[in-house]
């Protein structure tokens, strides 16, 4: 921080998404349940029996009645399937089908689909703080031709960054108008709350499409230089699901975006020296973890 009120205000605005992503579900109105232990949620190989429900928030929640994304379908191929993270609420599976179908119709190659959630959601032992309710989908921004290959051969992939090493701009040797086209398709998909991309990608989208309504849902965040993270709003069948605050009005091509390219932004806030009590999941997640496996192979 620079010690000024103006600097503090800029920092709070730019980090607003991070604070909301980390908001405990209990503060959003759900009762507290078990301590969030990632090992407990990584263990089940199958989803919980029962109807689909997203419970809690994106960074502190779980998933009941999860549905598996097929390893491949029209316009997509799931990658790194050994992680067992291609489970989601039916709305997330429908999102993949919609985006892949629209991309295919636009002449784009198959999309690599990355993590969605574990079979019962919940905290992951590594890789993400979010992806806990089955409403987050990682879609890789790799538009090279992709022949269909067996899922087992999609474990170790080299997916290049679209951003220059200094993080100030997209790589002109790799970025194309087709990347913007794919991001727009995803941002305009039904039910999308927001879509995270690297700040340099957002900057390029602003330069080429400033003022477009869909840019409001495209938000800058660290990393995300070779994939986009698409997050859905809570579906109607999930009353215990908790949305984060919607993106602010406007296209996001303003001083809040400029902040990401400052020295201040390059110094993320340090973690508290003495963290508080361990986070707890919503009470309903206790039953999800203890439920019998859903039928199926």
CSV table of N, CA, C and O in Angstrom, one decimal, residues 47-154:
chain,number,residue,atom,x,y,z
A,47,UNK,N,-20.4,-39.1,-7.0
A,47,UNK,CA,-21.2,-38.1,-6.4
A,47,UNK,C,-22.2,-38.6,-5.4
A,47,UNK,O,-22.4,-39.8,-5.3
A,48,UNK,N,-22.7,-37.7,-4.6
A,48,UNK,CA,-23.7,-38.1,-3.6
A,48,UNK,C,-25.1,-38.4,-4.3
A,48,UNK,O,-25.4,-37.7,-5.2
A,49,UNK,N,-25.8,-39.4,-3.8
A,49,UNK,CA,-27.1,-39.7,-4.3
A,49,UNK,C,-28.0,-38.5,-4.0
A,49,UNK,O,-27.9,-37.8,-3.0
A,50,UNK,N,-29.0,-38.3,-4.9
A,50,UNK,CA,-30.0,-37.3,-4.7
A,50,UNK,C,-30.0,-36.3,-5.8
A,50,UNK,O,-29.2,-36.3,-6.7
A,51,UNK,N,-31.0,-35.4,-5.7
A,51,UNK,CA,-31.1,-34.3,-6.7
A,51,UNK,C,-30.0,-33.4,-6.7
A,51,UNK,O,-29.3,-33.2,-5.7
A,52,UNK,N,-29.6,-32.8,-7.9
A,52,UNK,CA,-28.5,-31.8,-8.0
A,52,UNK,C,-28.8,-30.6,-7.1
A,52,UNK,O,-29.9,-30.0,-7.2
A,53,UNK,N,-27.8,-30.2,-6.4
A,53,UNK,CA,-27.9,-28.9,-5.6
A,53,UNK,C,-26.5,-28.4,-5.4
A,53,UNK,O,-25.6,-29.1,-5.0
A,54,UNK,N,-26.3,-27.1,-5.7
A,54,UNK,CA,-25.1,-26.4,-5.3
A,54,UNK,C,-25.3,-25.8,-4.0
A,54,UNK,O,-26.4,-25.2,-3.7
A,55,UNK,N,-24.4,-26.0,-3.1
A,55,UNK,CA,-24.6,-25.6,-1.7
A,55,UNK,C,-23.4,-24.7,-1.3
A,55,UNK,O,-22.2,-25.0,-1.5
A,56,UNK,N,-23.7,-23.5,-0.7
A,56,UNK,CA,-22.7,-22.6,-0.2
A,56,UNK,C,-22.2,-21.7,-1.3
A,56,UNK,O,-22.8,-21.5,-2.3
A,57,UNK,N,-20.9,-21.3,-1.1
A,57,UNK,CA,-20.3,-20.4,-2.1
A,57,UNK,C,-19.2,-21.0,-2.9
A,57,UNK,O,-18.7,-22.1,-2.5
A,58,UNK,N,-18.8,-20.3,-3.9
A,58,UNK,CA,-17.8,-20.9,-4.8
A,58,UNK,C,-16.5,-21.3,-4.1
A,58,UNK,O,-15.8,-22.2,-4.6
A,59,UNK,N,-16.1,-20.6,-3.0
A,59,UNK,CA,-14.9,-21.0,-2.3
A,59,UNK,C,-15.1,-21.6,-1.0
A,59,UNK,O,-14.2,-21.7,-0.2
A,60,UNK,N,-16.3,-21.9,-0.7
A,60,UNK,CA,-16.7,-22.6,0.6
A,60,UNK,C,-18.0,-23.3,0.4
A,60,UNK,O,-19.0,-22.7,0.9
A,61,UNK,N,-18.1,-24.4,-0.2
A,61,UNK,CA,-19.3,-25.1,-0.5
A,61,UNK,C,-19.1,-26.5,-0.9
A,61,UNK,O,-18.1,-27.1,-0.8
A,62,UNK,N,-20.2,-27.1,-1.4
A,62,UNK,CA,-20.2,-28.5,-1.9
A,62,UNK,C,-21.2,-28.7,-2.9
A,62,UNK,O,-22.0,-27.8,-3.3
A,63,UNK,N,-21.3,-29.9,-3.4
A,63,UNK,CA,-22.2,-30.2,-4.6
A,63,UNK,C,-22.9,-31.6,-4.3
A,63,UNK,O,-22.2,-32.6,-4.0
A,64,UNK,N,-24.2,-31.6,-4.3
A,64,UNK,CA,-25.0,-32.8,-4.2
A,64,UNK,C,-25.5,-33.2,-5.6
A,64,UNK,O,-25.8,-32.3,-6.4
A,65,UNK,N,-25.6,-34.5,-5.8
A,65,UNK,CA,-26.2,-35.0,-7.1
A,65,UNK,C,-25.4,-34.5,-8.3
A,65,UNK,O,-26.0,-34.2,-9.3
A,66,UNK,N,-24.1,-34.5,-8.2
A,66,UNK,CA,-23.2,-34.0,-9.3
A,66,UNK,C,-23.4,-34.9,-10.6
A,66,UNK,O,-23.7,-36.1,-10.5
A,67,UNK,N,-23.2,-34.3,-11.7
A,67,UNK,CA,-23.3,-34.9,-13.0
A,67,UNK,C,-22.0,-34.9,-13.7
A,67,UNK,O,-21.3,-33.9,-13.6
A,68,UNK,N,-21.6,-36.0,-14.3
A,68,UNK,CA,-20.3,-36.0,-15.0
A,68,UNK,C,-20.3,-35.4,-16.4
A,68,UNK,O,-21.3,-35.7,-17.2
A,69,UNK,N,-19.3,-34.7,-16.7
A,69,UNK,CA,-19.1,-34.2,-18.1
A,69,UNK,C,-18.5,-35.4,-18.9
A,69,UNK,O,-17.5,-36.0,-18.5
A,70,UNK,N,-19.1,-35.8,-20.0
A,70,UNK,CA,-18.5,-36.9,-20.8
A,70,UNK,C,-17.1,-36.5,-21.2
A,70,UNK,O,-16.8,-35.3,-21.4
A,71,UNK,N,-16.2,-37.5,-21.4
A,71,UNK,CA,-14.8,-37.2,-21.7
A,71,UNK,C,-14.7,-36.4,-23.0
A,71,UNK,O,-13.7,-35.6,-23.2
A,72,UNK,N,-15.6,-36.6,-23.9
A,72,UNK,CA,-15.6,-35.8,-25.2
A,72,UNK,C,-17.1,-35.7,-25.7
A,72,UNK,O,-17.9,-36.5,-25.3
A,73,UNK,N,-17.3,-34.7,-26.4
A,73,UNK,CA,-18.6,-34.4,-27.0
A,73,UNK,C,-18.5,-33.5,-28.2
A,73,UNK,O,-17.4,-33.1,-28.6
A,74,UNK,N,-19.6,-33.0,-28.7
A,74,UNK,CA,-19.6,-32.1,-29.9
A,74,UNK,C,-18.9,-30.8,-29.6
A,74,UNK,O,-19.4,-30.0,-28.9
A,75,UNK,N,-17.6,-30.7,-30.0
A,75,UNK,CA,-16.9,-29.4,-29.9
A,75,UNK,C,-16.0,-29.3,-28.6
A,75,UNK,O,-15.4,-28.3,-28.4
A,76,UNK,N,-15.9,-30.4,-27.8
A,76,UNK,CA,-15.0,-30.4,-26.7
A,76,UNK,C,-14.4,-31.7,-26.4
A,76,UNK,O,-14.8,-32.8,-26.8
A,77,UNK,N,-13.2,-31.6,-25.7
A,77,UNK,CA,-12.5,-32.8,-25.2
A,77,UNK,C,-12.1,-32.4,-23.7
A,77,UNK,O,-11.4,-31.4,-23.5
A,78,UNK,N,-12.5,-33.3,-22.8
A,78,UNK,CA,-12.1,-33.0,-21.4
A,78,UNK,C,-10.6,-33.5,-21.2
A,78,UNK,O,-10.2,-34.5,-21.8
A,79,UNK,N,-9.9,-32.7,-20.4
A,79,UNK,CA,-8.4,-33.0,-20.3
A,79,UNK,C,-8.1,-33.3,-18.8
A,79,UNK,O,-8.9,-33.0,-17.9
A,80,UNK,N,-7.0,-34.1,-18.6
A,80,UNK,CA,-6.6,-34.4,-17.3
A,80,UNK,C,-7.7,-35.1,-16.5
A,80,UNK,O,-7.9,-34.8,-15.3
A,81,UNK,N,-8.3,-36.1,-17.1
A,81,UNK,CA,-9.5,-36.7,-16.5
A,81,UNK,C,-9.1,-37.5,-15.3
A,81,UNK,O,-10.0,-37.9,-14.4
A,82,UNK,N,-7.9,-37.9,-15.1
A,82,UNK,CA,-7.5,-38.7,-14.0
A,82,UNK,C,-7.7,-37.9,-12.6
A,82,UNK,O,-7.7,-38.5,-11.6
A,83,UNK,N,-7.8,-36.6,-12.7
A,83,UNK,CA,-8.0,-35.8,-11.5
A,83,UNK,C,-9.4,-36.0,-10.9
A,83,UNK,O,-9.7,-35.7,-9.8
A,84,UNK,N,-10.3,-36.5,-11.8
A,84,UNK,CA,-11.7,-36.8,-11.3
A,84,UNK,C,-12.4,-35.5,-10.9
A,84,UNK,O,-13.1,-35.4,-9.9
A,85,UNK,N,-12.2,-34.4,-11.7
A,85,UNK,CA,-12.7,-33.1,-11.4
A,85,UNK,C,-13.7,-32.6,-12.5
A,85,UNK,O,-13.8,-31.4,-12.7
A,86,UNK,N,-14.3,-33.5,-13.3
A,86,UNK,CA,-15.2,-33.1,-14.3
A,86,UNK,C,-16.7,-33.4,-13.9
A,86,UNK,O,-17.5,-33.8,-14.7
A,87,UNK,N,-17.0,-33.1,-12.6
A,87,UNK,CA,-18.3,-33.2,-12.1
A,87,UNK,C,-18.9,-31.8,-11.9
A,87,UNK,O,-18.1,-30.9,-11.5
A,88,UNK,N,-20.2,-31.7,-12.1
A,88,UNK,CA,-20.7,-30.4,-11.9
A,88,UNK,C,-22.2,-30.4,-11.7
A,88,UNK,O,-22.9,-31.5,-11.9
A,89,UNK,N,-22.8,-29.3,-11.4
A,89,UNK,CA,-24.2,-29.1,-11.5
A,89,UNK,C,-24.7,-29.2,-12.9
A,89,UNK,O,-23.9,-28.9,-13.8
A,90,UNK,N,-25.9,-29.8,-13.2
A,90,UNK,CA,-26.3,-29.9,-14.6
A,90,UNK,C,-26.1,-28.6,-15.4
A,90,UNK,O,-25.9,-28.6,-16.6
A,91,UNK,N,-26.3,-27.4,-14.7
A,91,UNK,CA,-26.1,-26.1,-15.4
A,91,UNK,C,-24.7,-26.0,-15.9
A,91,UNK,O,-24.5,-25.4,-17.0
A,92,UNK,N,-23.7,-26.5,-15.2
A,92,UNK,CA,-22.3,-26.4,-15.7
A,92,UNK,C,-22.1,-27.3,-16.9
A,92,UNK,O,-21.4,-26.9,-17.8
A,93,UNK,N,-22.7,-28.5,-16.9
A,93,UNK,CA,-22.6,-29.4,-18.0
A,93,UNK,C,-23.2,-28.7,-19.2
A,93,UNK,O,-22.7,-28.8,-20.4
A,94,UNK,N,-24.4,-28.1,-19.0
A,94,UNK,CA,-25.1,-27.4,-20.1
A,94,UNK,C,-24.3,-26.2,-20.6
A,94,UNK,O,-24.3,-25.9,-21.8
A,95,UNK,N,-23.6,-25.6,-19.7
A,95,UNK,CA,-22.7,-24.5,-20.2
A,95,UNK,C,-21.6,-25.0,-21.1
A,95,UNK,O,-21.4,-24.3,-22.2
A,96,UNK,N,-21.0,-26.1,-20.8
A,96,UNK,CA,-20.0,-26.6,-21.7
A,96,UNK,C,-20.6,-26.9,-23.0
A,96,UNK,O,-20.0,-26.6,-24.1
A,97,UNK,N,-21.7,-27.6,-23.0
A,97,UNK,CA,-22.4,-28.0,-24.3
A,97,UNK,C,-22.7,-26.8,-25.1
A,97,UNK,O,-22.5,-26.7,-26.3
A,98,UNK,N,-23.2,-25.7,-24.4
A,98,UNK,CA,-23.6,-24.5,-25.2
A,98,UNK,C,-22.4,-23.8,-25.8
A,98,UNK,O,-22.4,-23.5,-27.0
A,99,UNK,N,-21.3,-23.6,-25.0
A,99,UNK,CA,-20.1,-22.9,-25.4
A,99,UNK,C,-19.5,-23.7,-26.5
A,99,UNK,O,-19.1,-23.1,-27.6
A,100,UNK,N,-19.3,-25.0,-26.3
A,100,UNK,CA,-18.6,-25.8,-27.3
A,100,UNK,C,-19.5,-25.8,-28.6
A,100,UNK,O,-18.9,-25.8,-29.7
A,101,UNK,N,-20.8,-25.9,-28.5
A,101,UNK,CA,-21.6,-25.9,-29.7
A,101,UNK,C,-21.5,-24.6,-30.5
A,101,UNK,O,-21.4,-24.6,-31.7
A,102,UNK,N,-21.6,-23.5,-29.8
A,102,UNK,CA,-21.5,-22.2,-30.4
A,102,UNK,C,-20.1,-22.0,-31.1
A,102,UNK,O,-20.0,-21.5,-32.2
A,103,UNK,N,-19.1,-22.5,-30.4
A,103,UNK,CA,-17.7,-22.4,-30.9
A,103,UNK,C,-17.6,-23.2,-32.1
A,103,UNK,O,-17.0,-22.8,-33.2
A,104,UNK,N,-18.1,-24.4,-32.1
A,104,UNK,CA,-18.0,-25.3,-33.3
A,104,UNK,C,-18.7,-24.7,-34.4
A,104,UNK,O,-18.2,-24.7,-35.6
A,105,UNK,N,-19.9,-24.1,-34.2
A,105,UNK,CA,-20.7,-23.5,-35.3
A,105,UNK,C,-19.9,-22.3,-35.9
A,105,UNK,O,-20.1,-22.0,-37.0
A,106,UNK,N,-19.1,-21.7,-35.1
A,106,UNK,CA,-18.3,-20.5,-35.5
A,106,UNK,C,-17.0,-20.9,-36.2
A,106,UNK,O,-16.2,-20.1,-36.6
A,107,UNK,N,-16.8,-22.2,-36.3
A,107,UNK,CA,-15.6,-22.7,-37.0
A,107,UNK,C,-14.4,-22.9,-36.2
A,107,UNK,O,-13.3,-23.1,-36.7
A,108,UNK,N,-14.6,-22.8,-34.8
A,108,UNK,CA,-13.4,-23.0,-33.9
A,108,UNK,C,-13.2,-24.5,-33.7
A,108,UNK,O,-14.1,-25.3,-33.8
A,109,UNK,N,-12.0,-24.8,-33.4
A,109,UNK,CA,-11.7,-26.2,-33.1
A,109,UNK,C,-12.2,-26.7,-31.8
A,109,UNK,O,-12.8,-25.9,-31.0
A,110,UNK,N,-12.1,-28.0,-31.5
A,110,UNK,CA,-12.6,-28.5,-30.2
A,110,UNK,C,-11.9,-27.7,-29.1
A,110,UNK,O,-10.8,-27.2,-29.2
A,111,UNK,N,-12.7,-27.6,-28.0
A,111,UNK,CA,-12.2,-26.9,-26.8
A,111,UNK,C,-11.7,-27.9,-25.8
A,111,UNK,O,-12.3,-28.9,-25.6
A,112,UNK,N,-10.5,-27.5,-25.1
A,112,UNK,CA,-10.1,-28.3,-24.0
A,112,UNK,C,-10.9,-27.9,-22.8
A,112,UNK,O,-10.9,-26.7,-22.4
A,113,UNK,N,-11.5,-28.8,-22.1
A,113,UNK,CA,-12.3,-28.5,-20.9
A,113,UNK,C,-11.5,-29.0,-19.7
A,113,UNK,O,-11.2,-30.2,-19.6
A,114,UNK,N,-11.2,-28.1,-18.8
A,114,UNK,CA,-10.4,-28.4,-17.6
A,114,UNK,C,-11.3,-28.7,-16.4
A,114,UNK,O,-12.4,-29.2,-16.5
A,115,UNK,N,-10.8,-28.3,-15.2
A,115,UNK,CA,-11.5,-28.7,-14.0
A,115,UNK,C,-12.9,-28.0,-13.9
A,115,UNK,O,-13.1,-26.9,-14.3
A,116,UNK,N,-13.8,-28.8,-13.3
A,116,UNK,CA,-15.2,-28.2,-12.9
A,116,UNK,C,-15.2,-28.4,-11.4
A,116,UNK,O,-15.1,-27.4,-10.7
A,117,UNK,N,-15.4,-29.6,-10.9
A,117,UNK,CA,-15.5,-29.8,-9.5
A,117,UNK,C,-15.2,-31.3,-9.2
A,117,UNK,O,-15.3,-32.2,-10.1
A,118,UNK,N,-14.9,-31.6,-8.0
A,118,UNK,CA,-14.8,-33.0,-7.5
A,118,UNK,C,-16.3,-33.6,-7.5
A,118,UNK,O,-17.2,-32.9,-7.6
A,119,UNK,N,-16.4,-35.0,-7.3
A,119,UNK,CA,-17.7,-35.6,-7.4
A,119,UNK,C,-18.7,-35.0,-6.4
A,119,UNK,O,-19.9,-34.9,-6.7
A,120,UNK,N,-18.2,-34.6,-5.2
A,120,UNK,CA,-19.1,-33.9,-4.3
A,120,UNK,C,-18.7,-32.5,-4.0
A,120,UNK,O,-19.1,-31.9,-3.0
A,121,UNK,N,-18.0,-31.9,-4.9
A,121,UNK,CA,-17.5,-30.5,-4.7
A,121,UNK,C,-16.6,-30.4,-3.5
A,121,UNK,O,-15.8,-31.3,-3.3
A,122,UNK,N,-16.7,-29.3,-2.8
A,122,UNK,CA,-15.9,-29.1,-1.6
A,122,UNK,C,-14.5,-28.7,-1.9
A,122,UNK,O,-14.1,-28.5,-3.1
A,123,UNK,N,-13.7,-28.3,-0.9
A,123,UNK,CA,-12.4,-27.8,-1.1
A,123,UNK,C,-11.5,-28.8,-1.8
A,123,UNK,O,-11.5,-30.0,-1.5
A,124,UNK,N,-10.6,-28.3,-2.7
A,124,UNK,CA,-9.7,-29.2,-3.4
A,124,UNK,C,-8.3,-29.2,-2.7
A,124,UNK,O,-7.9,-28.1,-2.2
A,125,UNK,N,-7.6,-30.3,-2.7
A,125,UNK,CA,-6.3,-30.3,-2.0
A,125,UNK,C,-5.3,-29.4,-2.7
A,125,UNK,O,-4.3,-29.1,-2.1
A,126,UNK,N,-5.4,-29.1,-4.0
A,126,UNK,CA,-4.5,-28.3,-4.7
A,126,UNK,C,-5.1,-27.7,-6.0
A,126,UNK,O,-6.1,-28.3,-6.5
A,127,UNK,N,-4.6,-26.6,-6.5
A,127,UNK,CA,-5.0,-26.1,-7.8
A,127,UNK,C,-6.0,-25.0,-7.8
A,127,UNK,O,-6.0,-24.1,-8.6
A,128,UNK,N,-7.0,-25.0,-6.8
A,128,UNK,CA,-8.0,-24.0,-6.8
A,128,UNK,C,-8.5,-23.7,-5.4
A,128,UNK,O,-8.5,-24.6,-4.6
A,129,UNK,N,-8.9,-22.4,-5.2
A,129,UNK,CA,-9.6,-22.1,-3.9
A,129,UNK,C,-11.1,-22.2,-4.2
A,129,UNK,O,-11.9,-22.4,-3.3
A,130,UNK,N,-11.5,-22.1,-5.5
A,130,UNK,CA,-12.9,-22.1,-5.8
A,130,UNK,C,-13.2,-23.5,-6.4
A,130,UNK,O,-12.7,-24.5,-5.9
A,131,UNK,N,-14.1,-23.6,-7.3
A,131,UNK,CA,-14.5,-24.9,-7.9
A,131,UNK,C,-15.1,-25.8,-6.9
A,131,UNK,O,-15.0,-27.0,-7.0
A,132,UNK,N,-15.9,-25.3,-5.9
A,132,UNK,CA,-16.4,-26.1,-4.9
A,132,UNK,C,-17.9,-26.5,-5.0
A,132,UNK,O,-18.3,-27.4,-4.3
A,133,UNK,N,-18.6,-25.8,-5.8
A,133,UNK,CA,-20.1,-26.0,-5.9
A,133,UNK,C,-20.5,-26.6,-7.2
A,133,UNK,O,-21.7,-26.7,-7.4
A,134,UNK,N,-19.6,-26.9,-8.1
A,134,UNK,CA,-20.0,-27.4,-9.4
A,134,UNK,C,-20.5,-26.4,-10.4
A,134,UNK,O,-21.1,-26.7,-11.4
A,135,UNK,N,-20.2,-25.1,-10.1
A,135,UNK,CA,-20.6,-24.0,-11.0
A,135,UNK,C,-19.5,-23.3,-11.7
A,135,UNK,O,-19.7,-22.2,-12.3
A,136,UNK,N,-18.3,-23.8,-11.5
A,136,UNK,CA,-17.1,-23.1,-12.1
A,136,UNK,C,-16.5,-24.1,-13.2
A,136,UNK,O,-16.4,-25.3,-13.0
A,137,UNK,N,-16.2,-23.5,-14.3
A,137,UNK,CA,-15.6,-24.3,-15.4
A,137,UNK,C,-14.4,-23.7,-16.0
A,137,UNK,O,-14.4,-22.5,-16.3
A,138,UNK,N,-13.3,-24.4,-16.1
A,138,UNK,CA,-12.1,-23.9,-16.8
A,138,UNK,C,-12.1,-24.3,-18.3
A,138,UNK,O,-12.2,-25.5,-18.6
A,139,UNK,N,-12.0,-23.4,-19.2
A,139,UNK,CA,-12.0,-23.6,-20.6
A,139,UNK,C,-10.7,-23.0,-21.1
A,139,UNK,O,-10.4,-21.8,-21.0
A,140,UNK,N,-9.9,-23.9,-21.7
A,140,UNK,CA,-8.5,-23.4,-22.2
A,140,UNK,C,-8.6,-22.7,-23.5
A,140,UNK,O,-9.4,-23.0,-24.4
A,141,UNK,N,-7.8,-21.6,-23.6
A,141,UNK,CA,-7.8,-20.7,-24.7
A,141,UNK,C,-6.8,-21.2,-25.8
A,141,UNK,O,-6.0,-20.5,-26.3
A,142,UNK,N,-6.9,-22.5,-26.1
A,142,UNK,CA,-6.0,-23.1,-27.1
A,142,UNK,C,-6.8,-23.4,-28.3
A,142,UNK,O,-7.6,-24.3,-28.3
A,143,UNK,N,-6.6,-22.6,-29.4
A,143,UNK,CA,-7.4,-22.7,-30.6
A,143,UNK,C,-6.6,-23.4,-31.7
A,143,UNK,O,-6.9,-23.2,-32.9
A,144,UNK,N,-5.6,-24.2,-31.4
A,144,UNK,CA,-4.9,-25.0,-32.4
A,144,UNK,C,-5.8,-26.2,-32.7
A,144,UNK,O,-6.6,-26.6,-31.9
A,145,UNK,N,-5.7,-26.7,-34.0
A,145,UNK,CA,-6.5,-27.9,-34.3
A,145,UNK,C,-6.3,-29.0,-33.4
A,145,UNK,O,-5.1,-29.3,-32.9
A,146,UNK,N,-7.3,-29.8,-33.0
A,146,UNK,CA,-7.2,-30.9,-32.1
A,146,UNK,C,-7.9,-32.1,-32.6
A,146,UNK,O,-9.1,-32.3,-32.6
A,147,UNK,N,-7.1,-33.1,-33.2
A,147,UNK,CA,-7.7,-34.3,-33.5
A,147,UNK,C,-8.2,-35.0,-32.3
A,147,UNK,O,-7.6,-34.9,-31.2
A,148,UNK,N,-9.3,-35.8,-32.4
A,148,UNK,CA,-9.8,-36.5,-31.2
A,148,UNK,C,-8.8,-37.6,-30.8
A,148,UNK,O,-8.4,-38.4,-31.6
A,149,UNK,N,-8.4,-37.6,-29.6
A,149,UNK,CA,-7.4,-38.6,-29.0
A,149,UNK,C,-8.1,-39.2,-27.8
A,149,UNK,O,-8.9,-38.6,-27.1
A,150,UNK,N,-7.7,-40.4,-27.4
A,150,UNK,CA,-8.2,-41.0,-26.2
A,150,UNK,C,-8.0,-40.1,-25.0
A,150,UNK,O,-6.9,-39.4,-24.9
A,151,UNK,N,-8.9,-40.1,-24.0
A,151,UNK,CA,-8.8,-39.3,-22.8
A,151,UNK,C,-7.5,-39.5,-22.1
A,151,UNK,O,-6.9,-38.6,-21.5
A,152,UNK,N,-7.0,-40.7,-22.1
A,152,UNK,CA,-5.8,-41.0,-21.4
A,152,UNK,C,-4.6,-40.3,-21.9
A,152,UNK,O,-3.5,-40.2,-21.2
A,153,UNK,N,-4.6,-39.9,-23.2
A,153,UNK,CA,-3.5,-39.2,-23.8
A,153,UNK,C,-3.7,-37.7,-23.6
A,153,UNK,O,-2.9,-36.9,-24.2
A,154,UNK,N,-4.6,-37.2,-22.9
A,154,UNK,CA,-4.8,-35.8,-22.6
A,154,UNK,C,-4.4,-35.4,-21.3
A,154,UNK,O,-4.8,-34.4,-20.7
